JSON list of C-alpha atoms in Angstrom, two decimals:
[
{"chain": "A", "resi": 283, "resn": "UNK", "atom": "CA", "xyz": [6.13, -4.95, 0.87]},
{"chain": "A", "resi": 284, "resn": "UNK", "atom": "CA", "xyz": [9.11, -4.23, -1.32]},
{"chain": "A", "resi": 285, "resn": "UNK", "atom": "CA", "xyz": [9.94, -7.92, -1.71]},
{"chain": "A", "resi": 286, "resn": "UNK", "atom": "CA", "xyz": [6.44, -8.82, -2.93]},
{"chain": "A", "resi": 287, "resn": "UNK", "atom": "CA", "xyz": [6.04, -10.45, -6.33]},
{"chain": "A", "resi": 288, "resn": "UNK", "atom": "CA", "xyz": [5.46, -7.92, -9.06]},
{"chain": "A", "resi": 289, "resn": "UNK", "atom": "CA", "xyz": [7.64, -5.24, -7.46]},
{"chain": "A", "resi": 290, "resn": "UNK", "atom": "CA", "xyz": [10.55, -4.80, -9.86]},
{"chain": "A", "resi": 291, "resn": "UNK", "atom": "CA", "xyz": [12.50, -2.01, -8.17]},
{"chain": "A", "resi": 292, "resn": "UNK", "atom": "CA", "xyz": [12.49, 0.39, -5.25]},
{"chain": "A", "resi": 293, "resn": "UNK", "atom": "CA", "xyz": [12.12, 4.14, -5.73]},
{"chain": "A", "resi": 294, "resn": "UNK", "atom": "CA", "xyz": [13.03, 6.97, -3.39]},
{"chain": "A", "resi": 295, "resn": "UNK", "atom": "CA", "xyz": [12.74, 10.73, -3.55]},
{"chain": "A", "resi": 296, "resn": "UNK", "atom": "CA", "xyz": [15.84, 12.22, -2.01]},
{"chain": "A", "resi": 297, "resn": "UNK", "atom": "CA", "xyz": [16.20, 15.69, -0.56]},
{"chain": "A", "resi": 298, "resn": "UNK", "atom": "CA", "xyz": [18.90, 14.87, 1.99]},
{"chain": "A", "resi": 299, "resn": "UNK", "atom": "CA", "xyz": [19.71, 18.46, 3.04]},
{"chain": "A", "resi": 300, "resn": "UNK", "atom": "CA", "xyz": [16.05, 19.26, 3.71]},
{"chain": "A", "resi": 301, "resn": "UNK", "atom": "CA", "xyz": [14.83, 18.94, 7.28]},
{"chain": "A", "resi": 302, "resn": "UNK", "atom": "CA", "xyz": [18.34, 18.32, 8.63]},
{"chain": "A", "resi": 303, "resn": "UNK", "atom": "CA", "xyz": [18.59, 14.75, 7.34]},
{"chain": "A", "resi": 304, "resn": "UNK", "atom": "CA", "xyz": [22.27, 15.31, 6.59]},
{"chain": "A", "resi": 305, "resn": "UNK", "atom": "CA", "xyz": [24.34, 18.12, 8.03]},
{"chain": "A", "resi": 306, "resn": "UNK", "atom": "CA", "xyz": [27.56, 17.82, 6.02]},
{"chain": "A", "resi": 307, "resn": "UNK", "atom": "CA", "xyz": [28.85, 16.64, 2.66]},
{"chain": "A", "resi": 308, "resn": "UNK", "atom": "CA", "xyz": [30.44, 13.61, 4.33]},
{"chain": "A", "resi": 309, "resn": "UNK", "atom": "CA", "xyz": [27.05, 12.47, 5.66]},
{"chain": "A", "resi": 310, "resn": "UNK", "atom": "CA", "xyz": [25.61, 12.27, 2.13]},
{"chain": "A", "resi": 311, "resn": "UNK", "atom": "CA", "xyz": [27.59, 9.08, 1.43]},
{"chain": "A", "resi": 312, "resn": "UNK", "atom": "CA", "xyz": [26.16, 7.16, 4.39]},
{"chain": "A", "resi": 313, "resn": "UNK", "atom": "CA", "xyz": [22.65, 8.49, 3.70]},
{"chain": "A", "resi": 314, "resn": "UNK", "atom": "CA", "xyz": [22.73, 7.22, 0.10]},
{"chain": "A", "resi": 315, "resn": "UNK", "atom": "CA", "xyz": [24.43, 3.93, 0.96]},
{"chain": "A", "resi": 316, "resn": "UNK", "atom": "CA", "xyz": [21.85, 3.09, 3.65]},
{"chain": "A", "resi": 317, "resn": "UNK", "atom": "CA", "xyz": [18.97, 3.43, 1.20]},
{"chain": "A", "resi": 318, "resn": "UNK", "atom": "CA", "xyz": [20.68, 1.41, -1.53]},
{"chain": "A", "resi": 319, "resn": "UNK", "atom": "CA", "xyz": [21.55, -1.33, 0.99]},
{"chain": "A", "resi": 320, "resn": "UNK", "atom": "CA", "xyz": [17.93, -1.48, 2.20]},
{"chain": "A", "resi": 321, "resn": "UNK", "atom": "CA", "xyz": [16.62, -2.02, -1.34]},
{"chain": "A", "resi": 322, "resn": "UNK", "atom": "CA", "xyz": [19.32, -4.57, -2.13]},
{"chain": "A", "resi": 323, "resn": "UNK", "atom": "CA", "xyz": [18.50, -6.47, 1.08]},
{"chain": "A", "resi": 324, "resn": "UNK", "atom": "CA", "xyz": [15.08, -7.12, -0.46]},
{"chain": "A", "resi": 325, "resn": "UNK", "atom": "CA", "xyz": [16.60, -8.13, -3.78]},
{"chain": "A", "resi": 326, "resn": "UNK", "atom": "CA", "xyz": [15.56, -4.94, -5.56]},
{"chain": "A", "resi": 327, "resn": "UNK", "atom": "CA", "xyz": [17.57, -2.25, -7.35]},
{"chain": "A", "resi": 328, "resn": "UNK", "atom": "CA", "xyz": [17.03, 1.32, -6.15]},
{"chain": "A", "resi": 329, "resn": "UNK", "atom": "CA", "xyz": [16.21, 4.28, -8.38]},
{"chain": "A", "resi": 330, "resn": "UNK", "atom": "CA", "xyz": [16.30, 7.73, -6.83]},
{"chain": "A", "resi": 331, "resn": "UNK", "atom": "CA", "xyz": [13.31, 9.08, -8.75]},
{"chain": "A", "resi": 332, "resn": "UNK", "atom": "CA", "xyz": [13.98, 12.62, -7.56]},
{"chain": "A", "resi": 333, "resn": "UNK", "atom": "CA", "xyz": [17.08, 14.07, -5.96]},
{"chain": "A", "resi": 334, "resn": "UNK", "atom": "CA", "xyz": [17.68, 17.72, -5.34]},
{"chain": "A", "resi": 335, "resn": "UNK", "atom": "CA", "xyz": [19.08, 20.54, -3.31]},
{"chain": "A", "resi": 336, "resn": "UNK", "atom": "CA", "xyz": [17.15, 23.78, -2.89]},
{"chain": "A", "resi": 337, "resn": "UNK", "atom": "CA", "xyz": [17.45, 26.36, -5.65]},
{"chain": "A", "resi": 338, "resn": "UNK", "atom": "CA", "xyz": [16.25, 29.09, -3.33]},
{"chain": "A", "resi": 339, "resn": "UNK", "atom": "CA", "xyz": [19.24, 28.77, -1.01]},
{"chain": "A", "resi": 340, "resn": "UNK", "atom": "CA", "xyz": [22.57, 30.04, -2.29]},
{"chain": "A", "resi": 341, "resn": "UNK", "atom": "CA", "xyz": [24.49, 27.64, -0.06]},
{"chain": "A", "resi": 342, "resn": "UNK", "atom": "CA", "xyz": [23.65, 24.04, 0.80]},
{"chain": "A", "resi": 343, "resn": "UNK", "atom": "CA", "xyz": [25.64, 22.37, 3.54]},
{"chain": "A", "resi": 344, "resn": "UNK", "atom": "CA", "xyz": [28.07, 25.28, 3.32]},
{"chain": "A", "resi": 345, "resn": "UNK", "atom": "CA", "xyz": [28.62, 24.80, -0.43]},
{"chain": "A", "resi": 346, "resn": "UNK", "atom": "CA", "xyz": [27.11, 25.83, -3.75]},
{"chain": "A", "resi": 347, "resn": "UNK", "atom": "CA", "xyz": [24.48, 23.32, -4.95]},
{"chain": "A", "resi": 348, "resn": "UNK", "atom": "CA", "xyz": [26.77, 21.64, -7.49]},
{"chain": "A", "resi": 349, "resn": "UNK", "atom": "CA", "xyz": [29.09, 20.12, -4.91]},
{"chain": "A", "resi": 350, "resn": "UNK", "atom": "CA", "xyz": [26.40, 18.35, -2.82]},
{"chain": "A", "resi": 351, "resn": "UNK", "atom": "CA", "xyz": [24.74, 17.06, -6.00]},
{"chain": "A", "resi": 352, "resn": "UNK", "atom": "CA", "xyz": [28.07, 15.77, -7.31]},
{"chain": "A", "resi": 353, "resn": "UNK", "atom": "CA", "xyz": [28.69, 14.07, -3.96]},
{"chain": "A", "resi": 354, "resn": "UNK", "atom": "CA", "xyz": [25.24, 12.46, -4.11]},
{"chain": "A", "resi": 355, "resn": "UNK", "atom": "CA", "xyz": [25.72, 11.21, -7.69]},
{"chain": "A", "resi": 356, "resn": "UNK", "atom": "CA", "xyz": [29.13, 9.73, -6.88]},
{"chain": "A", "resi": 357, "resn": "UNK", "atom": "CA", "xyz": [27.80, 8.02, -3.75]},
{"chain": "A", "resi": 358, "resn": "UNK", "atom": "CA", "xyz": [24.86, 6.59, -5.69]},
{"chain": "A", "resi": 359, "resn": "UNK", "atom": "CA", "xyz": [27.12, 5.18, -8.38]},
{"chain": "A", "resi": 360, "resn": "UNK", "atom": "CA", "xyz": [29.60, 3.76, -5.87]},
{"chain": "A", "resi": 361, "resn": "UNK", "atom": "CA", "xyz": [26.77, 2.20, -3.81]},
{"chain": "A", "resi": 362, "resn": "UNK", "atom": "CA", "xyz": [25.14, 0.51, -6.78]},
{"chain": "A", "resi": 363, "resn": "UNK", "atom": "CA", "xyz": [22.01, 2.62, -7.24]},
{"chain": "A", "resi": 364, "resn": "UNK", "atom": "CA", "xyz": [20.24, 1.72, -10.47]},
{"chain": "A", "resi": 365, "resn": "UNK", "atom": "CA", "xyz": [19.53, 5.34, -11.39]},
{"chain": "A", "resi": 366, "resn": "UNK", "atom": "CA", "xyz": [19.28, 8.95, -10.27]},
{"chain": "A", "resi": 367, "resn": "UNK", "atom": "CA", "xyz": [17.02, 11.65, -11.69]},
{"chain": "A", "resi": 368, "resn": "UNK", "atom": "CA", "xyz": [18.06, 15.14, -10.56]},
{"chain": "A", "resi": 369, "resn": "UNK", "atom": "CA", "xyz": [15.18, 17.47, -9.71]},
{"chain": "A", "resi": 370, "resn": "UNK", "atom": "CA", "xyz": [15.34, 21.26, -9.72]},
{"chain": "A", "resi": 371, "resn": "UNK", "atom": "CA", "xyz": [13.35, 22.95, -6.98]}
]
């Protein structure tokens, strides 16, 4: 369990536009915030060990890839995520 002794932080890989997890830029904020809140509820910081938006698609959520990634990074900072490592795929 995440709150077990010896667990220092929570980690998540985040590909929110994949598989229809989020369908708009606005939904990214709630998606990020929910994961940060879950980790914090167990007294752990959250690191998004991978976050990315597909390089093979020219548009993601109706935008170029930079805008969804920027939205994700801003939401993570605002929510109190301990770190984000962008991943190119």
